[in-house]
Amino acid sequence: MVSPSRQLRGGEEDERRRWAPGSTNSAEKALRVGKGGGGVKGRVSVTSRRATEVRVALPPNDSARSPHWTTTSSGPCAAGGGRAGGRLAAMAESLPPEMLSYILSFLPLSDQKEASLVNRAWYYAAQIALREIDVRYNIPVTAASLSSIKRLSRRHVSCVSLINVDGSSDANSVLQSISYYLGPHLQSLSLGGGSLTEASFVRLIISCPGLQVLDLSGCNSLFMSGKLLDQPETVQQVQKALANLRDLNLSGLRHLADSSFNRLSSCTPKLERLSLARCHITFDPHRSRSAQPGSSAILSFPNILHFLKERASHLVALDLSGTNLTPTALHALGQVVGLHLRELVLRGCRDISTEAVAVLCRQQRDLTSLDLSGCSELADGALLVVSRGLQSLQHLRLEKLQQLTDSGFSSLHWLRELRSLDLAECCRVSGRELAKALEFPRGPPPRLASLRLAYCSLLKDASVISLAQGLGSSLKVLDLSSCMSLTNSSLLAISANLPQLTVLRLAWCKEITDSGLLGLADPGEEKDRGKKLNKNFGDMGFFLPQLPPEPLAPLESPSQETPNKQLTPSLLLLRALQELDLTACSKLTDNSLAKVLKFPRLRQLSLSLILEFSDVGLVAVAQGCPSLEHLALSHCGRLSDGGWARAASFWRRLQHLNLSNCNQLTEQTLATIRQACQQLKVLDVSMSQGISMAAVEHFQAQLPQNLGTQRGLGTYLTIGTIFPGAREGPALPTCPSSVGDSLARIEGPEELLPGAAPWVS
């Protein structure tokens, strides 16, 4: 694990060095406790595991300008502290666990784990966060997990996902261990894609009396025989265990039938959310009449409709994506008496018509989330009826609607509560009417926090500028990937008007240049473009080719640029950025990337396919973005071992790293990464010709065999499957004949079980 280091800004860096000599890894968070303005201000920092210290800054009163720092040491660094050290240690121990938990809640999960190693009080405070339902432990079903499952029981883990469940003896042992040690505290259990037996499933469920979320997606072996829960005594036991179940995921089940669905659903009297996505549902009324009630062969929509009528008062979310839902069936669903859905997902239901959506909007006016992506029959009329009929809507997804045009957005301003809008791959949307609909004061004060316009090929700069000006106070997520017509003008508008932006995706926006990132507007840019050939060949002839623009002076501040450049807002204004995607923005170079990419909060960055990105930019980005967890640098052919030797030490939080097709890298980079990036979970070095299979195997051999023992709550690496035909030897061929000739991918699950040995997929 990596100590929770977080770069401090401005003068705080000097202050940190002054009161923490010799310490380079610290996590610092400002704290304000209390009600109103009369709370107590403080600041807490956690250092690395070897020299564990707790630093608390408490000003004597709110008007104090400079806090009085006190340092509390524990562990090896606490020795010889005398009475003062003991008094400070007692102060840290006496902080309420609620206060400590609040402080730690600002840190990423990995840093919270490291903070739990400070002392006993911090350990228990961290467990509150680690027990949250959204912290999922992915447990590989192997014999190596048995010892760690027992240790996890002491943390009262509430959310577990089992990987590679089958009918083997090892799997049965793991399931029994989970039932005994984790079952009493589990609230969420995922068995997605597993092949467990019916008996094992029943034993596992009975041991989880507090279960609220159950994921059985893709567990076809459970329903293949059609006899799941066919014994009355078994049904009673399972019904008692699932009495509080709120969320049931049955998506992707090929063998789910009426009888098995009825028996399982009868055990969940408080069910609120149901997913039947991609299940084989029969909508033919003639076939359903001929089938026996509670058929063991098919899953019919009339049977599902009967279930909806029985549970209408409880059900709030339904997912029927990919089920070929018919307009008649959608009409019947909306007419269920007492059914007031809040969330409805109909993704990929291609037969749905605009008329059916209109009926649904009249009958289900309480919807707050609606997904109609991939419903290819829908056009502008569908968006018009949604805008006028569902005025409480907060989340709307309309991806891949090829018939949707700008005309459909004329009534969008009626959606006063809209928080997120997804229009990706709507190829006929230019954004003009969208900008007008969201413009204040015609519509309500903008509240839109997420907007996806990826692959909208008609989107132009004018629309993006209008959207940025209208949504400046609210927008946090903006996806403009593959909008290839966008230029620096769009980027300048984004930088100037969207200060709250946390996610910005500009992949394949190839017209963005260094000037756009740096905020340098060239007044003569349009005039200097010169003549270009067009499709009608009207301007065919001979003319002098344009000279390439002069490169910007390396690593100078914008104020030192050439006088014909006019200073405008740069990307540096987006201080809240946590994710940035500049994939294939091929006109970018080190000149801008090294100056602009200075975001202490940035966690995800993609610079793949930027051919001019070199070691100079790599080191500068490493210094400016020390909190990166996901980094993609594939096809950056100018990166070398020397650059990584200088940059890797700044990225101790790195978890996912893509270095595919970086041909200058060798096994020396692997050694550097292994030493510096000890929190790494996924490493992709496929098609990197300088890295041989022998080097990859040596890298694997050097990985710790028991990270759970060496690093406490550790993360894990696994060696991915090598494609057939991969060659083994000291070096890979210069021009591989197939993808498998030079593929080596090292990867691991998102949050693997602490204490389990590395496993090979």
GROMACS .gro file of C-alpha atoms in nm, residues 328-757:
model
  430
  328THR     CA    1  -4.852  -0.274  -2.605
  329ALA     CA    2  -4.655  -0.419  -2.315
  330LEU     CA    3  -4.519  -0.075  -2.222
  331HIS     CA    4  -4.872   0.063  -2.227
  332ALA     CA    5  -4.989  -0.216  -1.996
  333LEU     CA    6  -4.694  -0.160  -1.763
  334GLY     CA    7  -4.777   0.207  -1.723
  335GLN     CA    8  -5.141   0.132  -1.642
  336VAL     CA    9  -5.068  -0.085  -1.336
  337VAL     CA   10  -5.277   0.061  -1.054
  338GLY     CA   11  -5.068   0.196  -0.768
  339LEU     CA   12  -4.736   0.160  -0.952
  340HIS     CA   13  -4.529   0.477  -0.916
  341LEU     CA   14  -4.188   0.405  -1.062
  342ARG     CA   15  -3.898   0.638  -0.989
  343GLU     CA   16  -3.646   0.473  -1.223
  344LEU     CA   17  -3.711   0.294  -1.553
  345VAL     CA   18  -3.444   0.152  -1.785
  346LEU     CA   19  -3.553   0.046  -2.135
  347ARG     CA   20  -3.213   0.048  -2.302
  348GLY     CA   21  -3.205  -0.126  -2.639
  349CYS     CA   22  -3.583  -0.189  -2.661
  350ARG     CA   23  -3.597  -0.116  -3.033
  351ASP     CA   24  -3.971  -0.170  -3.084
  352ILE     CA   25  -4.084   0.108  -2.850
  353SER     CA   26  -4.271   0.384  -3.033
  354THR     CA   27  -4.317   0.752  -2.958
  355GLU     CA   28  -4.687   0.691  -2.887
  356ALA     CA   29  -4.601   0.430  -2.623
  357VAL     CA   30  -4.358   0.670  -2.456
  358ALA     CA   31  -4.628   0.938  -2.454
  359VAL     CA   32  -4.869   0.704  -2.275
  360LEU     CA   33  -4.598   0.610  -2.026
  361CYS     CA   34  -4.528   0.976  -1.948
  362ARG     CA   35  -4.895   1.039  -1.874
  363GLN     CA   36  -4.919   0.739  -1.641
  364GLN     CA   37  -4.581   0.747  -1.461
  365ARG     CA   38  -4.530   1.114  -1.381
  366ASP     CA   39  -4.312   1.042  -1.077
  367LEU     CA   40  -4.017   0.915  -1.283
  368THR     CA   41  -3.687   1.076  -1.186
  369SER     CA   42  -3.459   0.858  -1.402
  370LEU     CA   43  -3.534   0.735  -1.755
  371ASP     CA   44  -3.306   0.551  -1.997
  372LEU     CA   45  -3.425   0.519  -2.358
  373SER     CA   46  -3.082   0.466  -2.514
  374GLY     CA   47  -3.077   0.256  -2.828
  375CYS     CA   48  -3.455   0.271  -2.881
  376SER     CA   49  -3.406   0.330  -3.251
  377GLU     CA   50  -3.770   0.406  -3.336
  378LEU     CA   51  -3.780   0.714  -3.115
  379ALA     CA   52  -3.745   1.061  -3.266
  380ASP     CA   53  -3.805   1.424  -3.168
  381GLY     CA   54  -4.162   1.356  -3.057
  382ALA     CA   55  -4.045   1.125  -2.780
  383LEU     CA   56  -3.821   1.392  -2.628
  384LEU     CA   57  -4.101   1.647  -2.652
  385VAL     CA   58  -4.347   1.430  -2.458
  386VAL     CA   59  -4.081   1.340  -2.201
  387SER     CA   60  -3.998   1.708  -2.148
  388ARG     CA   61  -4.361   1.809  -2.097
  389GLY     CA   62  -4.484   1.500  -1.912
  390LEU     CA   63  -4.199   1.415  -1.670
  391GLN     CA   64  -4.117   1.746  -1.507
  392SER     CA   65  -3.962   1.574  -1.204
  393LEU     CA   66  -3.702   1.401  -1.421
  394GLN     CA   67  -3.344   1.428  -1.294
  395HIS     CA   68  -3.154   1.179  -1.514
  396LEU     CA   69  -3.223   1.127  -1.885
  397ARG     CA   70  -3.025   0.901  -2.118
  398LEU     CA   71  -3.093   0.913  -2.493
  399GLU     CA   72  -2.781   0.755  -2.642
  400LYS     CA   73  -2.778   0.622  -2.998
  401LEU     CA   74  -3.107   0.780  -3.109
  402GLN     CA   75  -3.025   0.827  -3.476
  403GLN     CA   76  -3.354   1.004  -3.555
  404LEU     CA   77  -3.323   1.266  -3.282
  405THR     CA   78  -3.255   1.618  -3.412
  406ASP     CA   79  -3.226   1.967  -3.265
  407SER     CA   80  -3.602   2.019  -3.295
  408GLY     CA   81  -3.666   1.780  -3.010
  409PHE     CA   82  -3.499   2.010  -2.756
  410SER     CA   83  -3.745   2.297  -2.788
  411SER     CA   84  -3.931   2.190  -2.472
  412LEU     CA   85  -3.634   2.069  -2.269
  413HIS     CA   86  -3.653   2.377  -2.046
  414TRP     CA   87  -3.960   2.220  -1.879
  415LEU     CA   88  -3.729   1.971  -1.708
  416ARG     CA   89  -3.648   2.203  -1.419
  417GLU     CA   90  -3.488   1.931  -1.204
  418LEU     CA   91  -3.263   1.778  -1.471
  419ARG     CA   92  -2.922   1.683  -1.331
  420SER     CA   93  -2.768   1.463  -1.603
  421LEU     CA   94  -2.827   1.435  -1.976
  422ASP     CA   95  -2.668   1.176  -2.204
  423LEU     CA   96  -2.688   1.234  -2.581
  424ALA     CA   97  -2.385   1.032  -2.690
  425GLU     CA   98  -2.390   0.906  -3.050
  426CYS     CA   99  -2.690   1.117  -3.149
  427CYS     CA  100  -2.535   1.198  -3.483
  428ARG     CA  101  -2.799   1.451  -3.595
  429VAL     CA  102  -2.774   1.673  -3.288
  430SER     CA  103  -2.573   1.994  -3.332
  431GLY     CA  104  -2.645   2.139  -2.988
  432ARG     CA  105  -2.793   2.472  -3.102
  433GLU     CA  106  -3.143   2.415  -2.963
  434LEU     CA  107  -3.001   2.239  -2.659
  435ALA     CA  108  -2.805   2.551  -2.568
  436LYS     CA  109  -3.116   2.766  -2.611
  437ALA     CA  110  -3.329   2.534  -2.397
  438LEU     CA  111  -3.081   2.541  -2.111
  439GLU     CA  112  -3.017   2.913  -2.139
  440PHE     CA  113  -3.119   3.134  -1.849
  441PRO     CA  114  -3.360   3.321  -1.811
  442ARG     CA  115  -3.570   3.129  -2.066
  443GLY     CA  116  -3.538   2.815  -1.860
  444PRO     CA  117  -3.483   2.765  -1.490
  445PRO     CA  118  -3.149   2.842  -1.323
  446PRO     CA  119  -2.916   2.577  -1.468
  447ARG     CA  120  -2.878   2.271  -1.248
  448LEU     CA  121  -2.734   2.031  -1.502
  449ALA     CA  122  -2.429   1.862  -1.349
  450SER     CA  123  -2.346   1.604  -1.619
  451LEU     CA  124  -2.363   1.639  -1.997
  452ARG     CA  125  -2.246   1.378  -2.249
  453LEU     CA  126  -2.225   1.473  -2.616
  454ALA     CA  127  -1.965   1.219  -2.725
  455TYR     CA  128  -1.965   1.122  -3.094
  456CYS     CA  129  -2.206   1.404  -3.185
  457SER     CA  130  -2.028   1.480  -3.511
  458LEU     CA  131  -2.237   1.791  -3.590
  459LEU     CA  132  -2.144   1.967  -3.266
  460LYS     CA  133  -1.970   2.299  -3.336
  461ASP     CA  134  -1.778   2.555  -3.134
  462ALA     CA  135  -2.071   2.796  -3.118
  463SER     CA  136  -2.290   2.541  -2.941
  464VAL     CA  137  -2.020   2.448  -2.690
  465ILE     CA  138  -1.953   2.815  -2.613
  466SER     CA  139  -2.324   2.877  -2.550
  467LEU     CA  140  -2.354   2.567  -2.332
  468ALA     CA  141  -2.048   2.661  -2.129
  469GLN     CA  142  -2.180   3.011  -2.067
  470GLY     CA  143  -2.524   2.883  -1.968
  471LEU     CA  144  -2.412   2.598  -1.741
  472GLY     CA  145  -2.109   2.756  -1.579
  473SER     CA  146  -2.240   2.745  -1.223
  474SER     CA  147  -2.343   2.380  -1.217
  475LEU     CA  148  -2.171   2.155  -1.472
  476LYS     CA  149  -1.924   1.905  -1.327
  477VAL     CA  150  -1.902   1.635  -1.598
  478LEU     CA  151  -1.858   1.714  -1.967
  479ASP     CA  152  -1.791   1.451  -2.233
  480LEU     CA  153  -1.708   1.579  -2.582
  481SER     CA  154  -1.513   1.276  -2.702
  482SER     CA  155  -1.485   1.235  -3.080
  483CYS     CA  156  -1.647   1.571  -3.154
  484MET     CA  157  -1.383   1.631  -3.415
  485SER     CA  158  -1.501   1.972  -3.532
  486LEU     CA  159  -1.426   2.139  -3.200
  487THR     CA  160  -1.128   2.373  -3.184
  488ASN     CA  161  -0.944   2.583  -2.930
  489SER     CA  162  -1.243   2.817  -2.906
  490SER     CA  163  -1.445   2.548  -2.730
  491LEU     CA  164  -1.163   2.472  -2.490
  492LEU     CA  165  -1.119   2.839  -2.404
  493ALA     CA  166  -1.491   2.871  -2.330
  494ILE     CA  167  -1.479   2.562  -2.110
  495SER     CA  168  -1.180   2.693  -1.918
  496ALA     CA  169  -1.338   3.035  -1.865
  497ASN     CA  170  -1.692   2.934  -1.770
  498LEU     CA  171  -1.686   2.591  -1.601
  499PRO     CA  172  -1.480   2.628  -1.282
  500GLN     CA  173  -1.663   2.343  -1.106
  501LEU     CA  174  -1.575   2.086  -1.373
  502THR     CA  175  -1.439   1.759  -1.230
  503VAL     CA  176  -1.452   1.540  -1.544
  504LEU     CA  177  -1.350   1.660  -1.892
  505ARG     CA  178  -1.324   1.422  -2.186
  506LEU     CA  179  -1.186   1.557  -2.514
  507ALA     CA  180  -1.058   1.235  -2.673
  508TRP     CA  181  -1.007   1.254  -3.051
  509CYS     CA  182  -1.069   1.629  -3.064
  510LYS     CA  183  -0.778   1.662  -3.304
  511GLU     CA  184  -0.809   2.036  -3.369
  512ILE     CA  185  -0.712   2.129  -3.014
  513THR     CA  186  -0.357   2.263  -3.001
  514ASP     CA  187  -0.105   2.385  -2.747
  515SER     CA  188  -0.245   2.737  -2.772
  516GLY     CA  189  -0.586   2.614  -2.658
  517LEU     CA  190  -0.448   2.448  -2.348
  518LEU     CA  191  -0.230   2.746  -2.262
  519GLY     CA  192  -0.504   3.001  -2.325
  520LEU     CA  193  -0.329   3.175  -2.613
  521ALA     CA  194  -0.567   3.309  -2.875
  522ASP     CA  195  -0.406   3.397  -3.206
  523PRO     CA  196  -0.604   3.681  -3.371
  524GLY     CA  197  -0.482   3.581  -3.715
  525GLU     CA  198  -0.552   3.213  -3.677
  526GLU     CA  199  -0.841   3.202  -3.921
  527LYS     CA  200  -0.665   3.420  -4.176
  528ASP     CA  201  -0.352   3.210  -4.181
  529ARG     CA  202  -0.518   2.885  -4.267
  530GLY     CA  203  -0.480   2.939  -4.639
  531LYS     CA  204  -0.649   2.746  -4.919
  532LYS     CA  205  -0.757   2.387  -4.881
  533LEU     CA  206  -0.877   2.134  -5.132
  534ASN     CA  207  -1.250   2.061  -5.118
  535LYS     CA  208  -1.471   1.792  -5.263
  536ASN     CA  209  -1.586   1.988  -5.570
  537PHE     CA  210  -1.226   2.056  -5.677
  538GLY     CA  211  -1.322   2.413  -5.762
  539ASP     CA  212  -0.998   2.554  -5.628
  540MET     CA  213  -0.767   2.299  -5.783
  541GLY     CA  214  -0.432   2.443  -5.877
  542PHE     CA  215  -0.080   2.501  -5.757
  543PHE     CA  216  -0.009   2.707  -5.451
  544LEU     CA  217   0.267   2.721  -5.195
  545PRO     CA  218   0.221   2.483  -4.904
  546GLN     CA  219   0.184   2.634  -4.560
  547LEU     CA  220   0.482   2.615  -4.330
  548PRO     CA  221   0.423   2.441  -4.000
  549PRO     CA  222   0.366   2.679  -3.708
  550GLU     CA  223   0.665   2.765  -3.498
  551PRO     CA  224   0.678   2.559  -3.181
  552LEU     CA  225   0.620   2.730  -2.852
  553ALA     CA  226   0.923   2.801  -2.640
  554PRO     CA  227   0.962   2.506  -2.407
  555LEU     CA  228   0.843   2.542  -2.047
  556GLU     CA  229   0.790   2.918  -2.044
  557SER     CA  230   0.508   3.088  -1.862
  558PRO     CA  231   0.222   3.218  -2.079
  559SER     CA  232   0.329   3.577  -2.008
  560GLN     CA  233   0.658   3.512  -2.187
  561GLU     CA  234   0.494   3.404  -2.512
  562THR     CA  235   0.520   3.588  -2.839
  563PRO     CA  236   0.349   3.930  -2.848
  564ASN     CA  237   0.100   3.832  -3.120
  565LYS     CA  238  -0.059   3.585  -2.880
  566GLN     CA  239  -0.346   3.721  -2.671
  567LEU     CA  240  -0.379   3.582  -2.317
  568THR     CA  241  -0.710   3.406  -2.247
  569PRO     CA  242  -0.826   3.159  -1.981
  570SER     CA  243  -0.623   2.838  -1.982
  571LEU     CA  244  -0.701   2.489  -1.862
  572LEU     CA  245  -0.527   2.573  -1.534
  573LEU     CA  246  -0.847   2.746  -1.420
  574LEU     CA  247  -1.018   2.407  -1.381
  575ARG     CA  248  -0.867   2.343  -1.039
  576ALA     CA  249  -1.132   2.085  -0.942
  577LEU     CA  250  -1.049   1.843  -1.226
  578GLN     CA  251  -1.033   1.478  -1.123
  579GLU     CA  252  -1.048   1.315  -1.468
  580LEU     CA  253  -0.904   1.442  -1.797
  581ASP     CA  254  -0.903   1.256  -2.128
  582LEU     CA  255  -0.692   1.400  -2.410
  583THR     CA  256  -0.652   1.076  -2.606
  584ALA     CA  257  -0.548   1.129  -2.970
  585CYS     CA  258  -0.531   1.508  -2.943
  586SER     CA  259  -0.239   1.472  -3.177
  587LYS     CA  260  -0.147   1.841  -3.207
  588LEU     CA  261  -0.056   1.867  -2.839
  589THR     CA  262   0.309   1.861  -2.733
  590ASP     CA  263   0.522   1.891  -2.422
  591ASN     CA  264   0.509   2.269  -2.458
  592SER     CA  265   0.154   2.285  -2.326
  593LEU     CA  266   0.116   1.958  -2.137
  594ALA     CA  267   0.414   2.029  -1.912
  595LYS     CA  268   0.282   2.373  -1.818
  596VAL     CA  269  -0.090   2.308  -1.787
  597LEU     CA  270  -0.121   1.964  -1.629
  598LYS     CA  271  -0.083   2.076  -1.269
  599PHE     CA  272  -0.389   1.941  -1.092
  600PRO     CA  273  -0.331   1.809  -0.738
  601ARG     CA  274  -0.676   1.643  -0.734
  602LEU     CA  275  -0.649   1.472  -1.073
  603ARG     CA  276  -0.699   1.095  -1.044
  604GLN     CA  277  -0.748   0.981  -1.404
  605LEU     CA  278  -0.549   1.101  -1.704
  606SER     CA  279  -0.525   0.972  -2.059
  607LEU     CA  280  -0.258   1.102  -2.297
  608SER     CA  281  -0.257   0.803  -2.529
  609LEU     CA  282  -0.176   0.858  -2.898
  610ILE     CA  283  -0.010   1.195  -2.835
  611LEU     CA  284   0.301   1.124  -3.037
  612GLU     CA  285   0.494   1.436  -2.929
  613PHE     CA  286   0.467   1.357  -2.559
  614SER     CA  287   0.817   1.282  -2.431
  615ASP     CA  288   1.015   1.239  -2.110
  616VAL     CA  289   1.018   1.613  -2.047
  617GLY     CA  290   0.640   1.624  -2.037
  618LEU     CA  291   0.621   1.300  -1.840
  619VAL     CA  292   0.832   1.434  -1.553
  620ALA     CA  293   0.643   1.764  -1.549
  621VAL     CA  294   0.306   1.587  -1.540
  622ALA     CA  295   0.427   1.360  -1.261
  623GLN     CA  296   0.524   1.661  -1.052
  624GLY     CA  297   0.201   1.846  -1.126
  625CYS     CA  298  -0.043   1.555  -1.083
  626PRO     CA  299   0.084   1.345  -0.791
  627SER     CA  300  -0.256   1.194  -0.702
  628LEU     CA  301  -0.304   1.000  -1.026
  629GLU     CA  302  -0.458   0.654  -0.989
  630HIS     CA  303  -0.537   0.578  -1.357
  631LEU     CA  304  -0.288   0.673  -1.629
  632ALA     CA  305  -0.302   0.582  -1.999
  633LEU     CA  306   0.005   0.649  -2.216
  634SER     CA  307  -0.034   0.395  -2.493
  635HIS     CA  308   0.137   0.470  -2.827
  636CYS     CA  309   0.356   0.739  -2.669
  637GLY     CA  310   0.666   0.624  -2.853
  638ARG     CA  311   0.901   0.895  -2.723
  639LEU     CA  312   0.887   0.781  -2.361
  640SER     CA  313   1.203   0.612  -2.236
  641ASP     CA  314   1.337   0.437  -1.929
  642GLY     CA  315   1.509   0.756  -1.815
  643GLY     CA  316   1.184   0.949  -1.807
  644TRP     CA  317   1.013   0.684  -1.600
  645ALA     CA  318   1.309   0.667  -1.362
  646ARG     CA  319   1.247   1.034  -1.276
  647ALA     CA  320   0.867   1.031  -1.286
  648ALA     CA  321   0.766   0.708  -1.113
  649SER     CA  322   0.852   0.825  -0.762
  650PHE     CA  323   0.576   1.090  -0.779
  651TRP     CA  324   0.302   0.838  -0.864
  652ARG     CA  325   0.284   0.622  -0.556
  653ARG     CA  326  -0.095   0.613  -0.574
  654LEU     CA  327  -0.099   0.470  -0.927
  655GLN     CA  328  -0.332   0.171  -0.965
  656HIS     CA  329  -0.399   0.137  -1.341
  657LEU     CA  330  -0.122   0.201  -1.593
  658ASN     CA  331  -0.136   0.152  -1.970
  659LEU     CA  332   0.200   0.157  -2.151
  660SER     CA  333   0.106  -0.048  -2.455
  661ASN     CA  334   0.297   0.028  -2.777
  662CYS     CA  335   0.567   0.230  -2.600
  663ASN     CA  336   0.854   0.077  -2.793
  664GLN     CA  337   1.146   0.253  -2.622
  665LEU     CA  338   1.061   0.112  -2.280
  666THR     CA  339   1.253  -0.190  -2.154
  667GLU     CA  340   1.259  -0.412  -1.848
  668GLN     CA  341   1.430  -0.127  -1.663
  669THR     CA  342   1.097   0.057  -1.659
  670LEU     CA  343   0.930  -0.252  -1.513
  671ALA     CA  344   1.185  -0.252  -1.232
  672THR     CA  345   1.123   0.117  -1.168
  673ILE     CA  346   0.747   0.068  -1.161
  674ARG     CA  347   0.773  -0.231  -0.929
  675GLN     CA  348   0.979  -0.032  -0.682
  676ALA     CA  349   0.785   0.297  -0.690
  677CYS     CA  350   0.423   0.207  -0.773
  678GLN     CA  351   0.349  -0.053  -0.509
  679GLN     CA  352  -0.026   0.010  -0.519
  680LEU     CA  353  -0.050  -0.094  -0.885
  681LYS     CA  354  -0.335  -0.327  -0.984
  682VAL     CA  355  -0.336  -0.317  -1.366
  683LEU     CA  356  -0.031  -0.285  -1.590
  684ASP     CA  357  -0.061  -0.312  -1.969
  685VAL     CA  358   0.265  -0.338  -2.165
  686SER     CA  359   0.120  -0.513  -2.468
  687MET     CA  360   0.292  -0.450  -2.803
  688SER     CA  361   0.584  -0.274  -2.631
  689GLN     CA  362   0.861  -0.427  -2.836
  690GLY     CA  363   1.139  -0.348  -2.590
  691ILE     CA  364   0.981  -0.559  -2.314
  692SER     CA  365   1.020  -0.933  -2.354
  693MET     CA  366   0.812  -1.211  -2.207
  694ALA     CA  367   1.109  -1.305  -1.994
  695ALA     CA  368   1.106  -0.956  -1.842
  696VAL     CA  369   0.735  -0.983  -1.771
  697GLU     CA  370   0.781  -1.319  -1.601
  698HIS     CA  371   1.066  -1.177  -1.394
  699PHE     CA  372   0.841  -0.885  -1.298
  700GLN     CA  373   0.576  -1.131  -1.185
  701ALA     CA  374   0.828  -1.330  -0.985
  702GLN     CA  375   0.935  -1.017  -0.796
  703LEU     CA  376   0.582  -0.935  -0.680
  704PRO     CA  377   0.518  -0.985  -0.307
  705GLN     CA  378   0.364  -1.323  -0.240
  706ASN     CA  379   0.151  -1.202   0.049
  707LEU     CA  380   0.074  -0.834   0.024
  708GLY     CA  381  -0.181  -0.864   0.301
  709THR     CA  382   0.096  -0.944   0.549
  710GLN     CA  383   0.349  -0.690   0.424
  711ARG     CA  384   0.123  -0.393   0.361
  712GLY     CA  385  -0.177  -0.439   0.588
  713LEU     CA  386  -0.487  -0.376   0.379
  714GLY     CA  387  -0.300  -0.443   0.057
  715THR     CA  388  -0.400  -0.451  -0.308
  716TYR     CA  389  -0.307  -0.725  -0.550
  717LEU     CA  390  -0.166  -0.789  -0.892
  718THR     CA  391  -0.250  -1.080  -1.118
  719ILE     CA  392  -0.095  -1.189  -1.443
  720GLY     CA  393  -0.346  -1.183  -1.724
  721THR     CA  394  -0.383  -1.449  -1.987
  722ILE     CA  395  -0.125  -1.433  -2.266
  723PHE     CA  396  -0.282  -1.461  -2.609
  724PRO     CA  397  -0.215  -1.788  -2.795
  725GLY     CA  398   0.106  -1.773  -2.992
  726ALA     CA  399   0.291  -1.540  -2.759
  727ARG     CA  400   0.664  -1.591  -2.789
  728GLU     CA  401   0.894  -1.636  -2.496
  729GLY     CA  402   1.251  -1.514  -2.510
  730PRO     CA  403   1.483  -1.231  -2.432
  731ALA     CA  404   1.325  -0.993  -2.682
  732LEU     CA  405   1.015  -0.958  -2.893
  733PRO     CA  406   1.021  -0.925  -3.272
  734THR     CA  407   1.043  -0.577  -3.416
  735CYS     CA  408   0.736  -0.629  -3.633
  736PRO     CA  409   0.510  -0.885  -3.464
  737SER     CA  410   0.305  -1.094  -3.700
  738SER     CA  411   0.003  -1.104  -3.470
  739VAL     CA  412  -0.136  -0.937  -3.164
  740GLY     CA  413  -0.030  -1.231  -2.952
  741ASP     CA  414   0.334  -1.194  -3.049
  742SER     CA  415   0.392  -0.918  -2.799
  743LEU     CA  416   0.102  -0.913  -2.557
  744ALA     CA  417   0.166  -0.911  -2.185
  745ARG     CA  418  -0.102  -0.771  -1.960
  746ILE     CA  419  -0.080  -0.759  -1.583
  747GLU     CA  420  -0.408  -0.691  -1.411
  748GLY     CA  421  -0.613  -0.744  -1.098
  749PRO     CA  422  -0.964  -0.685  -0.969
  750GLU     CA  423  -1.077  -0.349  -0.847
  751GLU     CA  424  -1.068  -0.425  -0.476
  752LEU     CA  425  -0.937  -0.771  -0.400
  753LEU     CA  426  -0.960  -0.950  -0.072
  754PRO     CA  427  -0.686  -0.848   0.171
  755GLY     CA  428  -0.458  -1.133   0.265
  756ALA     CA  429  -0.525  -1.348  -0.040
  757ALA     CA  430  -0.225  -1.464  -0.239
   0.00000   0.00000   0.00000
